[in-house]
PDB file of C-alpha atoms in Angstrom:
ATOM      1  CA  MET A  29      14.110  18.448  -1.163  1.00  0.00           C
ATOM      2  CA  SER A  30      11.159  18.131  -3.341  1.00  0.00           C
ATOM      3  CA  SER A  31      10.592  14.797  -4.161  1.00  0.00           C
ATOM      4  CA  LYS A  32       7.962  13.295  -6.560  1.00  0.00           C
ATOM      5  CA  LEU A  33       5.884  10.941  -5.304  1.00  0.00           C
ATOM      6  CA  SER A  34       4.308   7.654  -6.526  1.00  0.00           C
ATOM      7  CA  SER A  35       2.826   4.580  -5.281  1.00  0.00           C
ATOM      8  CA  ASP A  36       5.076   7.707  27.165  1.00  0.00           C
ATOM      9  CA  SER A  37       6.592   6.197  29.835  1.00  0.00           C
ATOM     10  CA  ASN A  38       3.356   4.336  30.439  1.00  0.00           C
ATOM     11  CA  GLN A  39       2.777   2.268  27.116  1.00  0.00           C
ATOM     12  CA  ASP A  40      -0.395   0.917  27.969  1.00  0.00           C
ATOM     13  CA  GLN A  41      -2.515   4.141  28.219  1.00  0.00           C
ATOM     14  CA  GLN A  42      -3.039   6.087  25.105  1.00  0.00           C
ATOM     15  CA  LEU A  43      -4.762   9.402  25.080  1.00  0.00           C
ATOM     16  CA  SER A  44      -7.153  11.091  22.262  1.00  0.00           C
ATOM     17  CA  ALA A  45      -9.035  14.307  22.212  1.00  0.00           C
ATOM     18  CA  ALA A  46     -12.776  14.577  20.985  1.00  0.00           C
ATOM     19  CA  PRO A  47     -12.919  17.339  18.692  1.00  0.00           C
ATOM     20  CA  SER A  48     -16.427  18.309  19.532  1.00  0.00           C
ATOM     21  CA  SER A  49     -16.007  18.471  23.197  1.00  0.00           C
ATOM     22  CA  LEU A  50     -12.068  19.227  23.154  1.00  0.00           C
ATOM     23  CA  GLU A  51     -12.233  16.547  26.082  1.00  0.00           C
ATOM     24  CA  TRP A  52      -9.223  13.843  26.354  1.00  0.00           C
ATOM     25  CA  TYR A  53      -9.900  10.184  26.681  1.00  0.00           C
ATOM     26  CA  SER A  54      -7.388   7.665  28.295  1.00  0.00           C
ATOM     27  CA  HIS A  55      -7.572   4.262  26.538  1.00  0.00           C
ATOM     28  CA  GLN A  56      -6.160   1.275  27.647  1.00  0.00           C
ATOM     29  CA  VAL A  57      -4.146  -0.401  25.115  1.00  0.00           C
ATOM     30  CA  ARG A  58      -3.206  -4.071  24.955  1.00  0.00           C
ATOM     31  CA  ALA A  59      -0.300  -5.993  23.173  1.00  0.00           C
ATOM     32  CA  LYS A  60      -1.460  -8.370  20.619  1.00  0.00           C
ATOM     33  CA  ASP A  61      -0.598 -12.005  22.315  1.00  0.00           C
ATOM     34  CA  GLU A  62       1.143 -10.473  24.789  1.00  0.00           C
ATOM     35  CA  GLU A  63       1.993 -13.416  26.912  1.00  0.00           C
ATOM     36  CA  GLU A  64       3.314 -15.377  23.951  1.00  0.00           C
ATOM     37  CA  CYS A  65       4.927 -12.665  22.256  1.00  0.00           C
ATOM     38  CA  PRO A  66       6.017  -9.521  24.921  1.00  0.00           C
ATOM     39  CA  PHE A  67       7.870  -7.866  21.956  1.00  0.00           C
ATOM     40  CA  ASN A  68       4.407  -6.830  20.570  1.00  0.00           C
ATOM     41  CA  LYS A  69       4.336  -4.215  23.224  1.00  0.00           C
ATOM     42  CA  PRO A  70       6.566  -1.049  22.591  1.00  0.00           C
ATOM     43  CA  ARG A  71       9.044   0.030  25.154  1.00  0.00           C
ATOM     44  CA  PRO A  72       9.078   3.305  26.586  1.00  0.00           C
ATOM     45  CA  ARG A  73      10.739   5.741  23.775  1.00  0.00           C
ATOM     46  CA  ALA A  74      10.978   9.514  22.534  1.00  0.00           C
ATOM     47  CA  CYS A  75      11.802  11.097  19.138  1.00  0.00           C
ATOM     48  CA  HIS A  76      10.038   8.417  17.042  1.00  0.00           C
ATOM     49  CA  THR A  77       7.096   8.894  14.340  1.00  0.00           C
ATOM     50  CA  LEU A  78       3.424   7.916  14.592  1.00  0.00           C
ATOM     51  CA  THR A  79       1.537   8.017  11.375  1.00  0.00           C
ATOM     52  CA  VAL A  80      -2.196   7.282  11.073  1.00  0.00           C
ATOM     53  CA  VAL A  81      -3.225   5.382   8.154  1.00  0.00           C
ATOM     54  CA  GLY A  82      -6.666   4.323   7.768  1.00  0.00           C
ATOM     55  CA  ALA A  83      -7.607   2.641  10.996  1.00  0.00           C
ATOM     56  CA  ASN A  84      -4.169   1.926  12.009  1.00  0.00           C
ATOM     57  CA  ALA A  85      -1.158   3.909  13.275  1.00  0.00           C
ATOM     58  CA  PHE A  86       2.173   2.798  12.335  1.00  0.00           C
ATOM     59  CA  MET A  87       5.288   3.885  14.885  1.00  0.00           C
ATOM     60  CA  PHE A  88       8.623   3.829  13.844  1.00  0.00           C
ATOM     61  CA  GLY A  89      12.152   4.090  15.462  1.00  0.00           C
ATOM     62  CA  GLY A  90      12.792   6.650  18.226  1.00  0.00           C
ATOM     63  CA  MET A  91      15.313   6.523  20.947  1.00  0.00           C
ATOM     64  CA  VAL A  92      14.311   3.738  23.400  1.00  0.00           C
ATOM     65  CA  GLY A  93      14.676   3.683  26.753  1.00  0.00           C
ATOM     66  CA  TRP A  94      16.071   0.680  29.416  1.00  0.00           C
ATOM     67  CA  ASN A  95      13.034  -1.591  29.904  1.00  0.00           C
ATOM     68  CA  SER A  96      13.109  -1.521  33.803  1.00  0.00           C
ATOM     69  CA  ASP A  97      10.316  -4.000  34.381  1.00  0.00           C
ATOM     70  CA  ASP A  98      12.863  -6.734  35.670  1.00  0.00           C
ATOM     71  CA  PRO A  99      12.988  -5.859  39.448  1.00  0.00           C
ATOM     72  CA  ASP A 100      16.087  -7.640  39.787  1.00  0.00           C
ATOM     73  CA  ILE A 101      18.014  -5.203  37.658  1.00  0.00           C
ATOM     74  CA  SER A 102      19.326  -1.873  38.980  1.00  0.00           C
ATOM     75  CA  LEU A 103      19.603   0.991  36.856  1.00  0.00           C
ATOM     76  CA  ALA A 104      22.926   1.688  38.611  1.00  0.00           C
ATOM     77  CA  ASP A 105      24.279  -1.544  36.953  1.00  0.00           C
ATOM     78  CA  ILE A 106      23.298  -0.716  33.416  1.00  0.00           C
ATOM     79  CA  PRO A 107      25.965   0.604  31.121  1.00  0.00           C
ATOM     80  CA  ASP A 108      25.625   4.437  30.010  1.00  0.00           C
ATOM     81  CA  GLU A 109      25.168   3.298  26.252  1.00  0.00           C
ATOM     82  CA  GLU A 110      22.420   0.834  27.266  1.00  0.00           C
ATOM     83  CA  MET A 111      20.260   3.543  29.109  1.00  0.00           C
ATOM     84  CA  ALA A 112      19.019   4.840  25.822  1.00  0.00           C
ATOM     85  CA  LYS A 113      19.771   3.983  22.164  1.00  0.00           C
ATOM     86  CA  PRO A 114      18.069   4.352  18.959  1.00  0.00           C
ATOM     87  CA  SER A 115      15.472   1.570  17.587  1.00  0.00           C
ATOM     88  CA  ASP A 116      14.484   0.383  14.043  1.00  0.00           C
ATOM     89  CA  GLU A 117      11.479  -1.370  15.390  1.00  0.00           C
ATOM     90  CA  LEU A 118       7.868  -0.793  13.414  1.00  0.00           C
ATOM     91  CA  PHE A 119       4.835  -1.240  15.490  1.00  0.00           C
ATOM     92  CA  LYS A 120       1.444  -1.012  14.461  1.00  0.00           C
ATOM     93  CA  LEU A 121      -1.654   0.213  16.605  1.00  0.00           C
ATOM     94  CA  GLU A 122      -4.908  -0.946  15.286  1.00  0.00           C
ATOM     95  CA  LEU A 123      -7.466   1.872  16.233  1.00  0.00           C
ATOM     96  CA  SER A 124     -10.831   0.223  14.731  1.00  0.00           C
ATOM     97  CA  SER A 125     -12.069   0.347  18.331  1.00  0.00           C
ATOM     98  CA  LYS A 126     -11.243   2.648  20.981  1.00  0.00           C
ATOM     99  CA  ASN A 127     -12.176  -0.058  23.233  1.00  0.00           C
ATOM    100  CA  SER A 128     -10.253  -2.545  21.695  1.00  0.00           C
ATOM    101  CA  MET A 129      -6.930  -0.945  20.723  1.00  0.00           C
ATOM    102  CA  GLN A 130      -3.868  -3.230  20.313  1.00  0.00           C
ATOM    103  CA  TRP A 131      -0.276  -3.063  19.333  1.00  0.00           C
ATOM    104  CA  SER A 132       1.831  -5.412  17.442  1.00  0.00           C
ATOM    105  CA  LEU A 133       5.516  -5.554  16.112  1.00  0.00           C
ATOM    106  CA  VAL A 134       5.408  -5.471  12.213  1.00  0.00           C
ATOM    107  CA  LYS A 135       7.412  -8.167  10.507  1.00  0.00           C
ATOM    108  CA  THR A 136       8.103  -6.761   6.979  1.00  0.00           C
ATOM    109  CA  ASN A 137       9.150  -7.773   3.534  1.00  0.00           C
ATOM    110  CA  SER A 138      11.696  -5.442   1.659  1.00  0.00           C
ATOM    111  CA  THR A 139      11.800  -4.844  -1.903  1.00  0.00           C
ATOM    112  CA  MET A 140      14.653  -3.441  -3.922  1.00  0.00           C
ATOM    113  CA  GLY A 141      14.228  -2.661  -7.884  1.00  0.00           C
ATOM    114  CA  GLY A 142      11.097  -5.245  -7.628  1.00  0.00           C
ATOM    115  CA  SER A 143      13.110  -8.162  -6.180  1.00  0.00           C
ATOM    116  CA  LYS A 144      13.516  -9.346  -2.515  1.00  0.00           C
ATOM    117  CA  SER A 145      16.297  -7.397  -0.751  1.00  0.00           C
ATOM    118  CA  ASN A 146      17.144  -9.937   2.024  1.00  0.00           C
ATOM    119  CA  GLY A 147      15.368  -7.958   4.687  1.00  0.00           C
ATOM    120  CA  ALA A 148      16.898  -4.570   4.114  1.00  0.00           C
ATOM    121  CA  LYS A 149      15.248  -1.912   6.191  1.00  0.00           C
ATOM    122  CA  PRO A 150      15.846   1.520   7.388  1.00  0.00           C
ATOM    123  CA  SER A 151      18.862   1.609  10.204  1.00  0.00           C
ATOM    124  CA  ALA A 152      17.858   2.468  13.537  1.00  0.00           C
ATOM    125  CA  ARG A 153      17.034   6.252  14.187  1.00  0.00           C
ATOM    126  CA  TRP A 154      15.501   9.282  15.902  1.00  0.00           C
ATOM    127  CA  ARG A 155      14.071  12.674  15.018  1.00  0.00           C
ATOM    128  CA  HIS A 156      13.478  11.640  11.425  1.00  0.00           C
ATOM    129  CA  SER A 157      10.249  12.569   9.468  1.00  0.00           C
ATOM    130  CA  ALA A 158       7.633   9.950   8.504  1.00  0.00           C
ATOM    131  CA  THR A 159       5.076  11.471   5.696  1.00  0.00           C
ATOM    132  CA  LEU A 160       1.933   9.727   4.361  1.00  0.00           C
ATOM    133  CA  PHE A 161       1.093   9.726   0.588  1.00  0.00           C
ATOM    134  CA  ASP A 162      -0.783   7.841  -1.821  1.00  0.00           C
ATOM    135  CA  ASN A 163      -3.037   7.078   1.287  1.00  0.00           C
ATOM    136  CA  SER A 164      -1.293   3.827   1.808  1.00  0.00           C
ATOM    137  CA  HIS A 165       2.631   4.920   1.663  1.00  0.00           C
ATOM    138  CA  ILE A 166       5.302   6.118   4.181  1.00  0.00           C
ATOM    139  CA  LEU A 167       7.943   8.132   3.146  1.00  0.00           C
ATOM    140  CA  ILE A 168      10.951   7.737   5.877  1.00  0.00           C
ATOM    141  CA  PHE A 169      13.752  10.522   5.603  1.00  0.00           C
ATOM    142  CA  GLY A 170      16.973  11.380   7.497  1.00  0.00           C
ATOM    143  CA  GLY A 171      17.091  11.553  11.383  1.00  0.00           C
ATOM    144  CA  PHE A 172      19.970  10.966  13.682  1.00  0.00           C
ATOM    145  CA  GLN A 173      21.507   7.390  13.924  1.00  0.00           C
ATOM    146  CA  THR A 174      24.172   8.547  16.322  1.00  0.00           C
ATOM    147  CA  THR A 175      25.117  12.175  17.814  1.00  0.00           C
ATOM    148  CA  ASP A 176      27.540  12.818  15.161  1.00  0.00           C
ATOM    149  CA  HIS A 177      25.739  10.585  12.172  1.00  0.00           C
ATOM    150  CA  ARG A 178      22.858  12.490  10.986  1.00  0.00           C
ATOM    151  CA  LEU A 179      21.103  10.564   7.772  1.00  0.00           C
ATOM    152  CA  ASN A 180      19.630  11.668   4.384  1.00  0.00           C
ATOM    153  CA  ASP A 181      18.679   8.342   3.171  1.00  0.00           C
ATOM    154  CA  VAL A 182      14.957   7.585   1.937  1.00  0.00           C
ATOM    155  CA  TRP A 183      12.781   4.669   2.470  1.00  0.00           C
ATOM    156  CA  VAL A 184       9.239   4.232   1.266  1.00  0.00           C
ATOM    157  CA  PHE A 185       6.843   1.596   3.442  1.00  0.00           C
ATOM    158  CA  ASP A 186       3.770   0.200   2.090  1.00  0.00           C
ATOM    159  CA  THR A 187       1.169  -0.348   4.784  1.00  0.00           C
ATOM    160  CA  ILE A 188      -0.769  -2.528   2.398  1.00  0.00           C
ATOM    161  CA  SER A 189       1.993  -5.393   1.560  1.00  0.00           C
ATOM    162  CA  LEU A 190       4.094  -4.650   4.664  1.00  0.00           C
ATOM    163  CA  SER A 191       7.326  -4.042   2.634  1.00  0.00           C
ATOM    164  CA  TRP A 192       9.746  -1.521   2.557  1.00  0.00           C
ATOM    165  CA  SER A 193      11.233  -0.207  -0.856  1.00  0.00           C
ATOM    166  CA  GLN A 194      14.234   2.083  -1.625  1.00  0.00           C
ATOM    167  CA  PRO A 195      13.977   4.979  -4.478  1.00  0.00           C
ATOM    168  CA  ASN A 196      17.698   5.002  -4.728  1.00  0.00           C
ATOM    169  CA  VAL A 197      19.487   2.031  -3.121  1.00  0.00           C
ATOM    170  CA  LYS A 198      23.110   3.485  -4.144  1.00  0.00           C
ATOM    171  CA  HIS A 199      22.400   6.875  -2.304  1.00  0.00           C
ATOM    172  CA  ASN A 200      21.182   4.922   0.761  1.00  0.00           C
ATOM    173  CA  ARG A 201      24.272   3.007   0.997  1.00  0.00           C
ATOM    174  CA  GLU A 202      26.466   6.054   0.550  1.00  0.00           C
ATOM    175  CA  ALA A 203      24.272   7.992   3.398  1.00  0.00           C
ATOM    176  CA  SER A 204      25.049   5.086   5.998  1.00  0.00           C
ATOM    177  CA  VAL A 205      28.540   6.354   6.063  1.00  0.00           C
ATOM    178  CA  PRO A 206      29.052   8.710   9.028  1.00  0.00           C
ATOM    179  CA  CYS A 207      30.221  12.176   8.651  1.00  0.00           C
ATOM    180  CA  GLN A 208      30.022  12.688   4.974  1.00  0.00           C
ATOM    181  CA  LEU A 209      27.287  14.822   2.993  1.00  0.00           C
ATOM    182  CA  ALA A 210      25.924  11.966   0.410  1.00  0.00           C
ATOM    183  CA  TYR A 211      25.346  13.653  -2.874  1.00  0.00           C
ATOM    184  CA  ASN A 212      27.178  11.492  -5.015  1.00  0.00           C
ATOM    185  CA  GLU A 213      24.624   9.289  -5.940  1.00  0.00           C
ATOM    186  CA  TRP A 214      21.640  11.235  -6.023  1.00  0.00           C
ATOM    187  CA  SER A 215      21.680  14.938  -7.362  1.00  0.00           C
ATOM    188  CA  ASN A 216      20.130  17.517  -5.124  1.00  0.00           C
ATOM    189  CA  VAL A 217      18.953  15.353  -2.196  1.00  0.00           C
ATOM    190  CA  ALA A 218      18.500  17.256   0.778  1.00  0.00           C
ATOM    191  CA  SER A 219      21.760  17.129   2.984  1.00  0.00           C
ATOM    192  CA  PRO A 220      21.882  15.085   6.252  1.00  0.00           C
ATOM    193  CA  ARG A 221      19.609  16.190   8.933  1.00  0.00           C
ATOM    194  CA  ALA A 222      17.021  15.493  11.646  1.00  0.00           C
ATOM    195  CA  SER A 223      14.522  17.115  13.548  1.00  0.00           C
ATOM    196  CA  HIS A 224      13.091  18.954  10.203  1.00  0.00           C
ATOM    197  CA  SER A 225       9.470  18.896   8.663  1.00  0.00           C
ATOM    198  CA  ALA A 226       8.529  16.976   5.803  1.00  0.00           C
ATOM    199  CA  THR A 227       5.187  17.852   4.350  1.00  0.00           C
ATOM    200  CA  ALA A 228       3.530  16.199   0.923  1.00  0.00           C
ATOM    201  CA  ILE A 229       1.507  18.455  -1.069  1.00  0.00           C
ATOM    202  CA  GLY A 230       0.229  16.852  -4.068  1.00  0.00           C
ATOM    203  CA  ASP A 231       2.621  14.567  -5.621  1.00  0.00           C
ATOM    204  CA  LEU A 232       5.654  16.456  -3.792  1.00  0.00           C
ATOM    205  CA  VAL A 233       7.167  16.352  -0.370  1.00  0.00           C
ATOM    206  CA  TYR A 234       8.954  19.524   0.910  1.00  0.00           C
ATOM    207  CA  ILE A 235      11.745  19.240   3.572  1.00  0.00           C
ATOM    208  CA  PHE A 236      12.467  22.152   5.537  1.00  0.00           C
ATOM    209  CA  GLY A 237      15.115  23.140   8.126  1.00  0.00           C
ATOM    210  CA  GLY A 238      16.184  20.634  11.027  1.00  0.00           C
ATOM    211  CA  TYR A 239      19.754  20.141  12.577  1.00  0.00           C
ATOM    212  CA  GLY A 240      22.042  18.676  10.361  1.00  0.00           C
ATOM    213  CA  GLY A 241      25.079  18.709   7.811  1.00  0.00           C
ATOM    214  CA  LEU A 242      28.053  18.042   9.726  1.00  0.00           C
ATOM    215  CA  GLY A 243      26.804  19.597  12.760  1.00  0.00           C
ATOM    216  CA  TYR A 244      24.689  22.631  12.406  1.00  0.00           C
ATOM    217  CA  SER A 245      21.333  23.942  12.069  1.00  0.00           C
ATOM    218  CA  ARG A 246      19.399  24.406   8.759  1.00  0.00           C
ATOM    219  CA  ARG A 247      17.082  26.842   7.329  1.00  0.00           C
ATOM    220  CA  ASP A 248      16.843  25.509   3.901  1.00  0.00           C
ATOM    221  CA  LEU A 249      13.719  24.440   1.914  1.00  0.00           C
ATOM    222  CA  ASP A 250      14.471  21.630  -0.372  1.00  0.00           C
TER     223      ASP A 250
END
């Protein structure tokens, strides 16, 4: 799909590399108001996206592991379906100072055709893509919602207004139905997939490959 664009297990430590010396640094990162708002600290996860926008980084989705901080809960007592599950959480990591980085859970607004959309936001997913464009917008495409439900919905997050929008609401509704290719409401849309690449060049996003369709790998460029 080429779309025209317009406007670790230990979560307390983050690593960054200094390009000039090629050395790694470990940063102690705190959560904003952690004692009063424990949800500002992301749980351990994988297969999420982390997109740097100016002095902030935005982390969305991923496969979230069970929070085992409670010593009274044994992992043996946790149902298999609760051990790991997809997330629809959006977090912001403030990068303005390497000595005072902090996480916070983003509370978003949502728009649909220019009006409020009653809290609409992307569904929980992992192995999706998040592509920065216009210096302040992030385009979310596809991913796995379950092991047999691959998505091809499109969402745009405005990092200034902290709001979600949908370029094609009818298509996103169609894409939410499992086990179908979701082509009827948006012609030439890329087929459902995850683990793909999505790269912005000028005012286009190019999506390549991935694992998708109704259960097979892809090598197409859309």
